[in-house]
């Protein structure tokens, strides 16, 4: 029997199962998810970020807090995420509110990154204009020199967010565009209510 015929009362285990199944496929970036944010005039923008695990039941990702998305999240913390796995014909849509992770969590994740990516986080003023690739390379070389004898510390403007899920939809592609959909909505008392949706 499909999970859609016997849905769990809460969605997190189901989400974890689909993430695990996507990871097993040896895709290039199985944890890539689209992140949509809005500015103060409700203009939307979206881009791909990587899912980096859960904080309790919240979804974590990491970025530059001064980036375009970071500036938007500061003013408007509601955001939407979307995973799509072609090979599984599966989509997961998530809506919720983002908060910055505690510094200790960002420190721990930053310390686990490749050294080159750590240096890049210092060298890049993400989302700002730059006149040439050479300018970027020079900024990177400067950071290489600066940290030549040391571990690379986390830039204060680089860290994580956790998105607290208010709505999540599981979508399984089926023949004739007659897909399976199940949405979970968090109620005021924190309990989940789920409903099957028409394709
Ligand atoms: C597969 C993939 C994964 C990415 N993961 C991240 C990520 O985890 N964090 C991040 O800041 N940017 C990531 N990026 C780059 C973003 O898509 C984006 O270019 C960058 O964050 C700047 O977005 P912004 O100007 O809207 O803030 C990724 C891009 C791709 C294609
Ligand atoms: C600019 C940027 N930041 C962060 C990431 C997340 O990757 P990681 O933390 O695994 O290096 C990516 C992945 O493409 C990225 O492009």
mmCIF file of C-alpha atoms and ligand atoms in Angstrom:
data_model
loop_
_atom_site.group_PDB
_atom_site.id
_atom_site.type_symbol
_atom_site.label_atom_id
_atom_site.label_comp_id
_atom_site.label_asym_id
_atom_site.label_seq_id
_atom_site.Cartn_x
_atom_site.Cartn_y
_atom_site.Cartn_z
ATOM 1 C CA UNK A 1 0.000 0.000 0.000
ATOM 2 C CA UNK A 2 1.288 3.486 -0.822
ATOM 3 C CA UNK A 3 2.002 6.043 1.915
ATOM 4 C CA UNK A 4 -0.693 8.175 0.286
ATOM 5 C CA UNK A 5 -3.278 5.518 1.222
ATOM 6 C CA UNK A 6 -2.031 5.259 4.780
ATOM 7 C CA UNK A 7 -0.481 8.636 5.623
ATOM 8 C CA UNK A 8 1.301 9.114 8.956
ATOM 9 C CA UNK A 9 -0.249 11.628 11.340
ATOM 10 C CA UNK A 10 2.872 13.856 11.141
ATOM 11 C CA UNK A 11 4.979 14.512 8.019
ATOM 12 C CA UNK A 12 8.606 14.603 9.218
ATOM 13 C CA UNK A 13 9.262 10.868 9.014
ATOM 14 C CA UNK A 14 7.812 10.818 5.494
ATOM 15 C CA UNK A 15 10.034 13.770 4.543
ATOM 16 C CA UNK A 16 13.078 11.960 5.948
ATOM 17 C CA UNK A 17 12.189 8.799 4.005
ATOM 18 C CA UNK A 18 11.964 10.671 0.701
ATOM 19 C CA UNK A 19 15.243 12.503 1.406
ATOM 20 C CA UNK A 20 16.908 9.152 2.157
ATOM 21 C CA UNK A 21 15.518 7.605 -1.013
ATOM 22 C CA UNK A 22 16.746 10.553 -3.106
ATOM 23 C CA UNK A 23 20.199 10.323 -1.489
ATOM 24 C CA UNK A 24 20.475 6.641 -2.449
ATOM 25 C CA UNK A 25 20.142 7.505 -6.144
ATOM 26 C CA UNK A 26 23.716 8.873 -6.401
ATOM 27 C CA UNK A 27 22.520 12.081 -8.021
ATOM 28 C CA UNK A 28 24.853 15.055 -8.321
ATOM 29 C CA UNK A 29 22.929 17.227 -5.876
ATOM 30 C CA UNK A 30 20.070 15.213 -4.356
ATOM 31 C CA UNK A 31 19.680 17.765 -1.544
ATOM 32 C CA UNK A 32 19.231 20.782 -3.814
ATOM 33 C CA UNK A 33 16.072 22.722 -3.079
ATOM 34 C CA UNK A 34 14.589 25.878 -4.490
ATOM 35 C CA UNK A 35 14.265 28.654 -1.905
ATOM 36 C CA UNK A 36 11.786 31.460 -2.606
ATOM 37 C CA UNK A 37 11.891 34.664 -0.597
ATOM 38 C CA UNK A 38 10.119 38.012 -0.868
ATOM 39 C CA UNK A 39 11.089 41.624 -0.400
ATOM 40 C CA UNK A 40 9.082 44.274 1.425
ATOM 41 C CA UNK A 41 7.034 44.991 -1.709
ATOM 42 C CA UNK A 42 6.124 41.289 -1.973
ATOM 43 C CA UNK A 43 8.360 40.854 -5.016
ATOM 44 C CA UNK A 44 9.560 37.271 -5.103
ATOM 45 C CA UNK A 45 12.947 35.826 -5.921
ATOM 46 C CA UNK A 46 14.163 32.254 -5.863
ATOM 47 C CA UNK A 47 17.371 30.284 -6.106
ATOM 48 C CA UNK A 48 18.742 26.846 -5.282
ATOM 49 C CA UNK A 49 20.330 26.140 -1.890
ATOM 50 C CA UNK A 50 21.376 22.860 -0.292
ATOM 51 C CA UNK A 51 19.390 21.129 2.436
ATOM 52 C CA UNK A 52 21.809 20.614 5.334
ATOM 53 C CA UNK A 53 19.747 18.673 7.835
ATOM 54 C CA UNK A 54 17.169 19.256 10.536
ATOM 55 C CA UNK A 55 17.187 21.391 13.679
ATOM 56 C CA UNK A 56 14.517 19.584 15.658
ATOM 57 C CA UNK A 57 11.858 19.460 12.920
ATOM 58 C CA UNK A 58 13.050 22.583 11.077
ATOM 59 C CA UNK A 59 14.902 22.567 7.760
ATOM 60 C CA UNK A 60 18.452 23.973 7.735
ATOM 61 C CA UNK A 61 20.425 25.708 5.008
ATOM 62 C CA UNK A 62 23.489 27.951 5.013
ATOM 63 C CA UNK A 63 24.327 31.142 3.210
ATOM 64 C CA UNK A 64 25.645 34.682 3.432
ATOM 65 C CA UNK A 65 23.398 36.773 5.718
ATOM 66 C CA UNK A 66 24.152 39.884 3.625
ATOM 67 C CA UNK A 67 23.159 38.223 0.352
ATOM 68 C CA UNK A 68 20.013 39.186 -1.491
ATOM 69 C CA UNK A 69 18.128 36.299 0.146
ATOM 70 C CA UNK A 70 19.608 37.212 3.537
ATOM 71 C CA UNK A 71 18.465 40.818 3.251
ATOM 72 C CA UNK A 72 15.001 39.667 2.175
ATOM 73 C CA UNK A 73 14.725 37.137 5.012
ATOM 74 C CA UNK A 74 15.662 39.840 7.527
ATOM 75 C CA UNK A 75 12.584 41.866 6.542
ATOM 76 C CA UNK A 76 10.296 39.054 5.505
ATOM 77 C CA UNK A 77 11.172 35.732 7.161
ATOM 78 C CA UNK A 78 8.449 33.703 5.440
ATOM 79 C CA UNK A 79 9.863 31.515 2.688
ATOM 80 C CA UNK A 80 9.044 28.544 0.494
ATOM 81 C CA UNK A 81 11.160 25.545 -0.454
ATOM 82 C CA UNK A 82 10.719 23.053 -3.260
ATOM 83 C CA UNK A 83 12.538 19.781 -3.939
ATOM 84 C CA UNK A 84 12.178 17.975 -7.279
ATOM 85 C CA UNK A 85 13.582 14.545 -8.056
ATOM 86 C CA UNK A 86 13.075 13.713 -11.699
ATOM 87 C CA UNK A 87 14.190 10.089 -11.298
ATOM 88 C CA UNK A 88 11.546 9.467 -8.626
ATOM 89 C CA UNK A 89 8.878 11.748 -10.127
ATOM 90 C CA UNK A 90 8.608 13.354 -6.709
ATOM 91 C CA UNK A 91 8.162 16.909 -5.527
ATOM 92 C CA UNK A 92 8.051 18.261 -1.985
ATOM 93 C CA UNK A 93 6.749 21.771 -1.375
ATOM 94 C CA UNK A 94 7.363 23.443 1.974
ATOM 95 C CA UNK A 95 6.273 26.790 3.412
ATOM 96 C CA UNK A 96 7.283 28.348 6.697
ATOM 97 C CA UNK A 97 9.238 30.927 8.624
ATOM 98 C CA UNK A 98 13.033 31.226 8.718
ATOM 99 C CA UNK A 99 15.152 32.080 11.739
ATOM 100 C CA UNK A 100 18.918 32.329 12.003
ATOM 101 C CA UNK A 101 20.556 29.287 13.574
ATOM 102 C CA UNK A 102 22.450 29.827 16.829
ATOM 103 C CA UNK A 103 26.101 30.808 16.225
ATOM 104 C CA UNK A 104 27.321 27.480 17.650
ATOM 105 C CA UNK A 105 25.411 25.591 14.945
ATOM 106 C CA UNK A 106 26.781 27.825 12.194
ATOM 107 C CA UNK A 107 30.306 27.493 13.627
ATOM 108 C CA UNK A 108 30.015 23.702 13.658
ATOM 109 C CA UNK A 109 28.725 23.518 10.092
ATOM 110 C CA UNK A 110 31.281 26.040 8.806
ATOM 111 C CA UNK A 111 34.103 24.034 10.407
ATOM 112 C CA UNK A 112 32.957 20.955 8.461
ATOM 113 C CA UNK A 113 33.207 22.674 5.055
ATOM 114 C CA UNK A 114 36.088 22.257 2.641
ATOM 115 C CA UNK A 115 38.833 24.811 3.312
ATOM 116 C CA UNK A 116 38.444 26.278 -0.168
ATOM 117 C CA UNK A 117 34.745 26.916 0.439
ATOM 118 C CA UNK A 118 35.558 28.481 3.812
ATOM 119 C CA UNK A 119 37.988 30.884 2.133
ATOM 120 C CA UNK A 120 35.407 31.593 -0.560
ATOM 121 C CA UNK A 121 32.885 32.596 2.098
ATOM 122 C CA UNK A 122 35.312 35.315 3.261
ATOM 123 C CA UNK A 123 36.298 36.349 -0.256
ATOM 124 C CA UNK A 124 32.785 36.688 -1.682
ATOM 125 C CA UNK A 125 30.402 39.483 -0.819
ATOM 126 C CA UNK A 126 27.625 37.310 -2.120
ATOM 127 C CA UNK A 127 25.099 39.057 -4.402
ATOM 128 C CA UNK A 128 27.194 42.256 -4.721
ATOM 129 C CA UNK A 129 28.432 43.358 -8.142
ATOM 130 C CA UNK A 130 32.064 42.776 -9.078
ATOM 131 C CA UNK A 131 34.014 44.169 -12.032
ATOM 132 C CA UNK A 132 35.834 41.005 -13.074
ATOM 133 C CA UNK A 133 36.786 37.410 -12.259
ATOM 134 C CA UNK A 134 40.301 38.701 -11.533
ATOM 135 C CA UNK A 135 38.989 40.857 -8.687
ATOM 136 C CA UNK A 136 37.334 37.775 -7.184
ATOM 137 C CA UNK A 137 40.506 35.702 -7.568
ATOM 138 C CA UNK A 138 42.519 38.457 -5.882
ATOM 139 C CA UNK A 139 40.065 38.550 -2.978
ATOM 140 C CA UNK A 140 40.390 34.781 -2.624
ATOM 141 C CA UNK A 141 44.211 34.935 -2.725
ATOM 142 C CA UNK A 142 44.140 37.609 -0.034
ATOM 143 C CA UNK A 143 42.122 35.326 2.257
ATOM 144 C CA UNK A 144 44.456 32.400 1.491
ATOM 145 C CA UNK A 145 47.350 34.550 2.703
ATOM 146 C CA UNK A 146 45.468 35.836 5.724
ATOM 147 C CA UNK A 147 44.662 32.325 6.929
ATOM 148 C CA UNK A 148 47.877 30.686 5.684
ATOM 149 C CA UNK A 149 48.897 29.536 9.152
ATOM 150 C CA UNK A 150 45.476 29.154 10.703
ATOM 151 C CA UNK A 151 42.104 27.472 10.566
ATOM 152 C CA UNK A 152 39.557 29.583 8.709
ATOM 153 C CA UNK A 153 37.119 31.118 11.174
ATOM 154 C CA UNK A 154 33.461 31.577 10.263
ATOM 155 C CA UNK A 155 32.723 35.014 8.834
ATOM 156 C CA UNK A 156 30.132 36.709 11.082
ATOM 157 C CA UNK A 157 27.988 37.367 8.014
ATOM 158 C CA UNK A 158 27.868 33.681 7.018
ATOM 159 C CA UNK A 159 25.643 31.141 8.723
ATOM 160 C CA UNK A 160 22.534 29.074 8.770
ATOM 161 C CA UNK A 161 18.782 29.427 8.876
ATOM 162 C CA UNK A 162 16.201 26.965 10.089
ATOM 163 C CA UNK A 163 12.799 27.033 8.481
ATOM 164 C CA UNK A 164 9.905 26.082 10.719
ATOM 165 C CA UNK A 165 7.389 24.211 8.562
ATOM 166 C CA UNK A 166 3.788 25.429 8.513
ATOM 167 C CA UNK A 167 2.747 23.553 5.355
ATOM 168 C CA UNK A 168 4.293 20.651 3.479
ATOM 169 C CA UNK A 169 3.025 18.801 0.434
ATOM 170 C CA UNK A 170 4.187 15.442 -0.895
ATOM 171 C CA UNK A 171 3.640 14.936 -4.618
ATOM 172 C CA UNK A 172 4.154 11.678 -6.444
ATOM 173 C CA UNK A 173 3.903 11.741 -10.219
ATOM 174 C CA UNK A 174 1.497 9.159 -11.673
ATOM 175 C CA UNK A 175 0.314 8.162 -15.139
ATOM 176 C CA UNK A 176 -2.001 10.444 -17.127
ATOM 177 C CA UNK A 177 -0.978 13.438 -14.924
ATOM 178 C CA UNK A 178 -3.263 11.854 -12.308
ATOM 179 C CA UNK A 179 -0.788 12.397 -9.508
ATOM 180 C CA UNK A 180 -0.934 11.706 -5.759
ATOM 181 C CA UNK A 181 -0.776 14.727 -3.462
ATOM 182 C CA UNK A 182 -0.903 14.953 0.325
ATOM 183 C CA UNK A 183 -0.670 18.221 2.226
ATOM 184 C CA UNK A 184 0.030 18.657 5.944
ATOM 185 C CA UNK A 185 -0.869 21.940 7.615
ATOM 186 C CA UNK A 186 0.279 22.850 11.112
ATOM 187 C CA UNK A 187 -2.586 23.886 13.349
ATOM 188 C CA UNK A 188 -2.507 26.544 16.081
ATOM 189 C CA UNK A 189 -2.126 23.771 18.677
ATOM 190 C CA UNK A 190 0.990 22.543 16.728
ATOM 191 C CA UNK A 191 -0.775 19.353 15.610
ATOM 192 C CA UNK A 192 -0.734 18.415 11.928
ATOM 193 C CA UNK A 193 -3.824 18.064 9.801
ATOM 194 C CA UNK A 194 -3.499 16.312 6.462
ATOM 195 C CA UNK A 195 -5.611 16.143 3.344
ATOM 196 C CA UNK A 196 -5.270 14.465 -0.005
ATOM 197 C CA UNK A 197 -5.390 17.013 -2.842
ATOM 198 C CA UNK A 198 -6.561 16.544 -6.413
ATOM 199 C CA UNK A 199 -3.819 16.401 -9.016
HETATM 200 C C1 LIG B 1 23.067 23.121 -6.716
HETATM 201 C C2 LIG B 1 23.259 24.484 -6.068
HETATM 202 C C3 LIG B 1 23.401 24.557 -4.701
HETATM 203 C C4 LIG B 1 23.596 25.796 -4.088
HETATM 204 N N1 LIG B 1 23.661 25.850 -2.723
HETATM 205 C C5 LIG B 1 23.779 27.039 -2.114
HETATM 206 C C6 LIG B 1 23.745 27.115 -0.691
HETATM 207 O O1 LIG B 1 23.575 26.124 0.024
HETATM 208 N N2 LIG B 1 23.921 28.334 -0.131
HETATM 209 C C7 LIG B 1 24.085 29.452 -0.878
HETATM 210 O O2 LIG B 1 24.255 30.524 -0.312
HETATM 211 N N3 LIG B 1 24.077 29.422 -2.226
HETATM 212 C C8 LIG B 1 23.917 28.234 -2.858
HETATM 213 N N4 LIG B 1 23.892 28.191 -4.223
HETATM 214 C C9 LIG B 1 23.985 29.460 -4.969
HETATM 215 C C10 LIG B 1 22.596 30.135 -4.981
HETATM 216 O O3 LIG B 1 21.755 29.495 -5.923
HETATM 217 C C11 LIG B 1 22.660 31.635 -5.277
HETATM 218 O O4 LIG B 1 23.356 31.877 -6.475
HETATM 219 C C12 LIG B 1 23.330 32.426 -4.162
HETATM 220 O O5 LIG B 1 22.992 31.944 -2.895
HETATM 221 C C13 LIG B 1 22.982 33.892 -4.253
HETATM 222 O O6 LIG B 1 21.588 34.059 -4.148
HETATM 223 P P1 LIG B 1 20.933 35.481 -3.761
HETATM 224 O O7 LIG B 1 21.696 36.530 -4.552
HETATM 225 O O8 LIG B 1 19.499 35.385 -4.166
HETATM 226 O O9 LIG B 1 21.095 35.668 -2.285
HETATM 227 C C14 LIG B 1 23.672 26.974 -4.871
HETATM 228 C C15 LIG B 1 23.496 26.881 -6.250
HETATM 229 C C16 LIG B 1 23.283 25.660 -6.839
HETATM 230 C C17 LIG B 1 23.046 25.599 -8.339
HETATM 231 C C1 LIG B 2 27.739 29.911 -2.674
HETATM 232 C C2 LIG B 2 27.416 28.598 -2.007
HETATM 233 N N1 LIG B 2 27.341 28.561 -0.667
HETATM 234 C C3 LIG B 2 27.082 27.407 -0.042
HETATM 235 C C4 LIG B 2 26.873 26.246 -0.722
HETATM 236 C C5 LIG B 2 26.562 25.023 0.082
HETATM 237 O O1 LIG B 2 27.526 24.098 -0.095
HETATM 238 P P1 LIG B 2 28.556 23.567 1.016
HETATM 239 O O2 LIG B 2 28.265 24.194 2.317
HETATM 240 O O3 LIG B 2 28.301 22.097 0.946
HETATM 241 O O4 LIG B 2 29.884 23.984 0.490
HETATM 242 C C6 LIG B 2 26.940 26.243 -2.115
HETATM 243 C C7 LIG B 2 26.724 24.979 -2.892
HETATM 244 O O5 LIG B 2 26.796 25.139 -4.253
HETATM 245 C C8 LIG B 2 27.211 27.465 -2.764
HETATM 246 O O6 LIG B 2 27.288 27.545 -4.105
#
